[in-house]
Coordinates of C-alpha atoms (C1' of nucleotides) in Angstrom, one line a residue:
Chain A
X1 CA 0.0 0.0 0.0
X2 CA 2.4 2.4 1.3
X3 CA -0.1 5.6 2.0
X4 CA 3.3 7.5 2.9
X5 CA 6.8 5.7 2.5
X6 CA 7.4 7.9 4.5
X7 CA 7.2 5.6 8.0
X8 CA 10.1 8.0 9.4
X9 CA 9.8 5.9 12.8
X10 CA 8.4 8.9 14.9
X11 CA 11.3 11.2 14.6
X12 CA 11.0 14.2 17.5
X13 CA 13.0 17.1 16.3
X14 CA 13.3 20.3 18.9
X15 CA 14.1 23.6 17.9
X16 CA 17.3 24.4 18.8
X17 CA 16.0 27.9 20.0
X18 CA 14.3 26.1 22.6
X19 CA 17.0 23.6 24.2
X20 CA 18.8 24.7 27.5
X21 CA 22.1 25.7 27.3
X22 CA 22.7 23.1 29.9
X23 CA 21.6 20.8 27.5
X24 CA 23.6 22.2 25.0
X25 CA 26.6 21.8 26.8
X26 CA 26.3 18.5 28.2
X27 CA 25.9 17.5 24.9
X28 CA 29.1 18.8 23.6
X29 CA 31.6 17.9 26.7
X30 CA 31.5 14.3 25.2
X31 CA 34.5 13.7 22.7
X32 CA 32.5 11.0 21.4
X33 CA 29.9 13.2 19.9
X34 CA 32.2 16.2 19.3
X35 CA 34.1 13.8 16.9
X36 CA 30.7 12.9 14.9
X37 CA 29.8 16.6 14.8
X38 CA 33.1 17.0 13.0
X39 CA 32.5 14.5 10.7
X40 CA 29.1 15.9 10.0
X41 CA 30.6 19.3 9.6
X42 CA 32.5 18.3 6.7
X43 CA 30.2 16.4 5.3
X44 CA 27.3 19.2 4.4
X45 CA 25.4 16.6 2.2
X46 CA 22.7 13.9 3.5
X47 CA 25.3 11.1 3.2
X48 CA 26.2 9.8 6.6
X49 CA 24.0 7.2 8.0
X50 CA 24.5 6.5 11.6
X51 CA 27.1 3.5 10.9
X52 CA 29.2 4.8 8.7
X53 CA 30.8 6.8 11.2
X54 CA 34.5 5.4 12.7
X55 CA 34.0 5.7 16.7
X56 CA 35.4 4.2 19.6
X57 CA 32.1 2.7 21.0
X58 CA 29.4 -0.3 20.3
X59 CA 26.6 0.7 18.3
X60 CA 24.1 0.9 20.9
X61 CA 26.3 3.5 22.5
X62 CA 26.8 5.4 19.4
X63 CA 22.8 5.0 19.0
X64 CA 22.6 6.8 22.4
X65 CA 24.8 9.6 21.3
X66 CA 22.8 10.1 18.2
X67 CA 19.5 10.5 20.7
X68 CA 21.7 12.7 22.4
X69 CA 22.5 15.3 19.7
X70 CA 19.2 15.3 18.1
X71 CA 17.6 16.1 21.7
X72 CA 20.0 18.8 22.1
X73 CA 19.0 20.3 18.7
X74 CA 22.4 19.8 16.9
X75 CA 21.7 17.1 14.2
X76 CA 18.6 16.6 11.8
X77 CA 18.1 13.0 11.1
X78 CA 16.2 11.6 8.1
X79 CA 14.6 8.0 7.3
X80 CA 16.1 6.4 4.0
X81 CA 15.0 2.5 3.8
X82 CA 17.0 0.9 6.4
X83 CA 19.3 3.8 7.2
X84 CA 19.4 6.9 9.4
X85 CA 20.6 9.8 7.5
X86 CA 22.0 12.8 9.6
X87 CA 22.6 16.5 9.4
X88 CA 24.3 18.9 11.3
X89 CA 21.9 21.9 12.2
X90 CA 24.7 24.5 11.7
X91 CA 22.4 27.3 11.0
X92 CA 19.7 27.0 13.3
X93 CA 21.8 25.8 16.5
X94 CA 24.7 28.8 15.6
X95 CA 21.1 31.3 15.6
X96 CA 20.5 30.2 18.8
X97 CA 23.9 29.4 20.2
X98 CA 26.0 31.9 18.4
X99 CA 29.5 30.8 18.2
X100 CA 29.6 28.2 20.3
X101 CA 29.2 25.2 17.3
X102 CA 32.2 26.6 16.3
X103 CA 34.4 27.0 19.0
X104 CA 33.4 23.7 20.0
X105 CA 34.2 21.8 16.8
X106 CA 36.6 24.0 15.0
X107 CA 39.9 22.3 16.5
X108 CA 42.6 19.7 16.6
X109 CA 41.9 18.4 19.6
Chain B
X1 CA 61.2 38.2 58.7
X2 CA 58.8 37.8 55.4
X3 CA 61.4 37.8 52.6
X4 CA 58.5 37.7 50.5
X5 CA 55.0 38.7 51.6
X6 CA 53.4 36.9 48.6
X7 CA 53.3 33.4 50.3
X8 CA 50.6 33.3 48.1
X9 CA 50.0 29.3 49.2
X10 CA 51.8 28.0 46.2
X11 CA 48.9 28.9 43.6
X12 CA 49.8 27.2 40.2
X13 CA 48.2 29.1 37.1
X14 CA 48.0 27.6 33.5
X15 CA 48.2 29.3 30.5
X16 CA 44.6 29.0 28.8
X17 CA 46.4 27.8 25.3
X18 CA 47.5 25.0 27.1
X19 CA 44.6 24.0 28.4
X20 CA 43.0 21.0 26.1
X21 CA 39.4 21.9 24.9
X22 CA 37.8 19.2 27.0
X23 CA 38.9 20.6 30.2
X24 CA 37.5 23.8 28.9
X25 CA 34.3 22.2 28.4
X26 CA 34.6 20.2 31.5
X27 CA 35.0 23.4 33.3
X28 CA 32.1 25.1 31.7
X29 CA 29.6 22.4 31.8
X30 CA 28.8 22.9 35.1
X31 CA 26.0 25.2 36.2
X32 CA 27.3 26.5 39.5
X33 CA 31.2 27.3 38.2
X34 CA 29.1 29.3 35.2
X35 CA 27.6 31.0 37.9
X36 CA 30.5 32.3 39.1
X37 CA 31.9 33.3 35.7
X38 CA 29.0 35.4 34.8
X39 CA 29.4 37.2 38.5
X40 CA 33.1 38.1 37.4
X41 CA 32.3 39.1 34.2
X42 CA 30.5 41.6 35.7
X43 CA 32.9 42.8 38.4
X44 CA 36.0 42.7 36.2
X45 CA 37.9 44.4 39.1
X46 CA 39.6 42.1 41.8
X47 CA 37.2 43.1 44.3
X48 CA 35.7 39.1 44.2
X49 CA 36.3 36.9 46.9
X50 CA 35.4 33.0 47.3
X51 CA 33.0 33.7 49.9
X52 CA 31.5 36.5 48.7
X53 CA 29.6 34.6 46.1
X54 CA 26.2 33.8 46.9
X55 CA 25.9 30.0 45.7
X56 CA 24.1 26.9 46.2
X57 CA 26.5 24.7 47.9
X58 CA 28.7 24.2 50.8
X59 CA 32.2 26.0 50.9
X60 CA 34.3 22.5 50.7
X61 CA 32.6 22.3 46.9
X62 CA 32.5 26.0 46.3
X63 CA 36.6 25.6 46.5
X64 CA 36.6 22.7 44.7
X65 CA 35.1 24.6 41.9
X66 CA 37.2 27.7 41.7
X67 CA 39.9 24.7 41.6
X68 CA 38.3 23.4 38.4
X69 CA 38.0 26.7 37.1
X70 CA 41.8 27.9 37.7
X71 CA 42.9 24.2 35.9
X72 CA 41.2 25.4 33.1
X73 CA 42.7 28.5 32.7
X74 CA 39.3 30.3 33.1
X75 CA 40.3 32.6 36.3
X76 CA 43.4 33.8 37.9
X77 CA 43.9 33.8 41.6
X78 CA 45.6 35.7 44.2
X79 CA 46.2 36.3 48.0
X80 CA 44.9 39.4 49.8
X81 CA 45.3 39.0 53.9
X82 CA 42.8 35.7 54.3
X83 CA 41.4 36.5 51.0
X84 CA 41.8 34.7 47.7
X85 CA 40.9 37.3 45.3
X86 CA 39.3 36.0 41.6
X87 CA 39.5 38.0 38.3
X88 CA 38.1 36.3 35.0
X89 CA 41.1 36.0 32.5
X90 CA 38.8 36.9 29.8
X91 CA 40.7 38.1 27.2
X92 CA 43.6 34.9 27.7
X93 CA 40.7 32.7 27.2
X94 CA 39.6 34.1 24.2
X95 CA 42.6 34.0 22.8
X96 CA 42.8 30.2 23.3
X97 CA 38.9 29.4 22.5
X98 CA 37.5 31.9 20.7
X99 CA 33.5 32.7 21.1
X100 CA 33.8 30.2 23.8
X101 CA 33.3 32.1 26.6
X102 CA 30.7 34.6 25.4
X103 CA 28.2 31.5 24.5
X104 CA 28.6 30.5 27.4
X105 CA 28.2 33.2 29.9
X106 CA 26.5 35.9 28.1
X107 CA 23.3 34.5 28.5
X108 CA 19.8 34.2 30.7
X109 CA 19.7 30.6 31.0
Chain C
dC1 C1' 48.5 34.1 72.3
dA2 C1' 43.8 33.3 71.7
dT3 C1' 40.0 33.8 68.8
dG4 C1' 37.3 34.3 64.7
dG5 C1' 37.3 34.4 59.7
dT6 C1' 38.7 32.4 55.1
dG7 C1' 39.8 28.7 52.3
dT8 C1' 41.9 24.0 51.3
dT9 C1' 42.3 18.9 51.9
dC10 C1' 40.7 14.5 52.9
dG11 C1' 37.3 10.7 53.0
dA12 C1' 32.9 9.1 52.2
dT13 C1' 28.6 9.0 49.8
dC14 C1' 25.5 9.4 46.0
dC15 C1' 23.9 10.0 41.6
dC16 C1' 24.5 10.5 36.8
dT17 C1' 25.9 8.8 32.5
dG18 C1' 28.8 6.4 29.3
dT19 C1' 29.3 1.7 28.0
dC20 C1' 27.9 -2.9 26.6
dG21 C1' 25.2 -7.3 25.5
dT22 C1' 21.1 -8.8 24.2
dA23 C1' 16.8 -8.7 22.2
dC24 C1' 13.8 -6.5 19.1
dA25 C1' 11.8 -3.7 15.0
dG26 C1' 12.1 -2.2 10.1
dT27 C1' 14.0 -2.5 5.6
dG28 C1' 15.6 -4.6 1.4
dG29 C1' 17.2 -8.2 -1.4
dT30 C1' 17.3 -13.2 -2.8
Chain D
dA1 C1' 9.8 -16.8 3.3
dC2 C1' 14.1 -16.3 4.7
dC3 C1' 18.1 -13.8 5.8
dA4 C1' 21.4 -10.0 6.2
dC5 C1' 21.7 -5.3 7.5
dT6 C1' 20.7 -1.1 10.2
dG7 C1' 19.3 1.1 14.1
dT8 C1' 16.6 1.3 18.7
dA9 C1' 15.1 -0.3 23.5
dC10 C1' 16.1 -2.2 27.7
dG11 C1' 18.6 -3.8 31.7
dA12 C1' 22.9 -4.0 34.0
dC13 C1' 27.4 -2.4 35.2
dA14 C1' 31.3 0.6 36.3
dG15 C1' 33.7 5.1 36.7
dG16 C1' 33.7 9.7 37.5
dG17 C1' 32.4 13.8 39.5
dA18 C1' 29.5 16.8 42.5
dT19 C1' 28.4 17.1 47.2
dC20 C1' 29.2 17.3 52.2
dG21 C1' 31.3 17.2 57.1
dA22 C1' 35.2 17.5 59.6
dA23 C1' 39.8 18.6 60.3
dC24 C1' 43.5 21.5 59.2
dA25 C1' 46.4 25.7 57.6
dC26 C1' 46.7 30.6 57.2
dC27 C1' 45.7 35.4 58.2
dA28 C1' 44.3 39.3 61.0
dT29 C1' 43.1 41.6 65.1
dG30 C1' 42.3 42.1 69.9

DNA sequence: CATGGTGTTCGATCCCTGTCGTACAGTGGT
DNA sequence: ACCACTGTACGACAGGGATCGAACACCATG
């Protein structure tokens, strides 16, 4: 039938306007997500599904960052068949966060 | 005799471009140590002691605190009578981690 | 020198969160 | 239908850090 291919699997997307800058934070103290925020950084396009990232970690961790960075309105994350496609919200979370994206990610270490 | 009046309590000071960005984050994660940043900001003379902040917890963790905070290069210390004085080493910081600072303290939340 | 005020250090405790294994849900191809 | 692949959900575990009380060091002033 498919009404809508479309099933998207309930994805909650918050406006980064509205997310704590606790939130915020917290979510960019951990290296493991400032390394995927990186990657997404360089990679503008909607071509990185969730698995095709290199990290240190099992992927139900690396599932659990992904929750992470979505709740604190830094990634956009898309549906396609079996895979997750993300996006980082550079835009929107610099808007509402102003220069902190890029002090945060912009680095060697 | 006091050959040097500046016992000073052996205070150990890092430079801010030392610091790794993780400890910088660390260091600004937390809610109370924000709090005192934003109070410094505002006072940028050294007219701050550690007690004369009006915080949420005990003194043992308020010192641990300002502890955190000196490791990460965020304020600079020193010894007046029974005093430790605080000054926020705003412009060495931005140096180091530009934008940083200001998304993190110039705000309500 | 005795006292009160300021701040640090040391243990102990508690809670949060990062981590993982396993099980499960969708998807797509054969 | 079956299977491989991708990602999430859940429970459990361990480590770290925030918190506190108590003891201690240092300073200033009677």
């Amino acid at each position: 039938m498919s009404v809508e291919s479309a099933r998207a699997r309930t994805l909650s997307h918050v406006d980064p306007a509205e997310v704590p800058l606790q939130a915020a934070l917290d979510a960019l103290a951990d290296p493991v997500r400032r390394s995927i925020l990186r990657d997404l950084a360089v990679h503008d396009d909607w071509t990185r599904a969730c698995g095709t990232f290199d990290l240190p970690v099992k992927k139900a961790t690396a599932s659990h960052h992904f929750s992470v960075l979505r709740a604190a309105g830094l990634i956009e994350q898309r549906d396609e068949g079996a895979r997750r496609l993300n996006r980082l919200r550079r835009p929107e979370f610099d808007t509402a966060f102003p220069g902190l994206l890029s002090a945060t990610i912009d680095r060697a270490d």
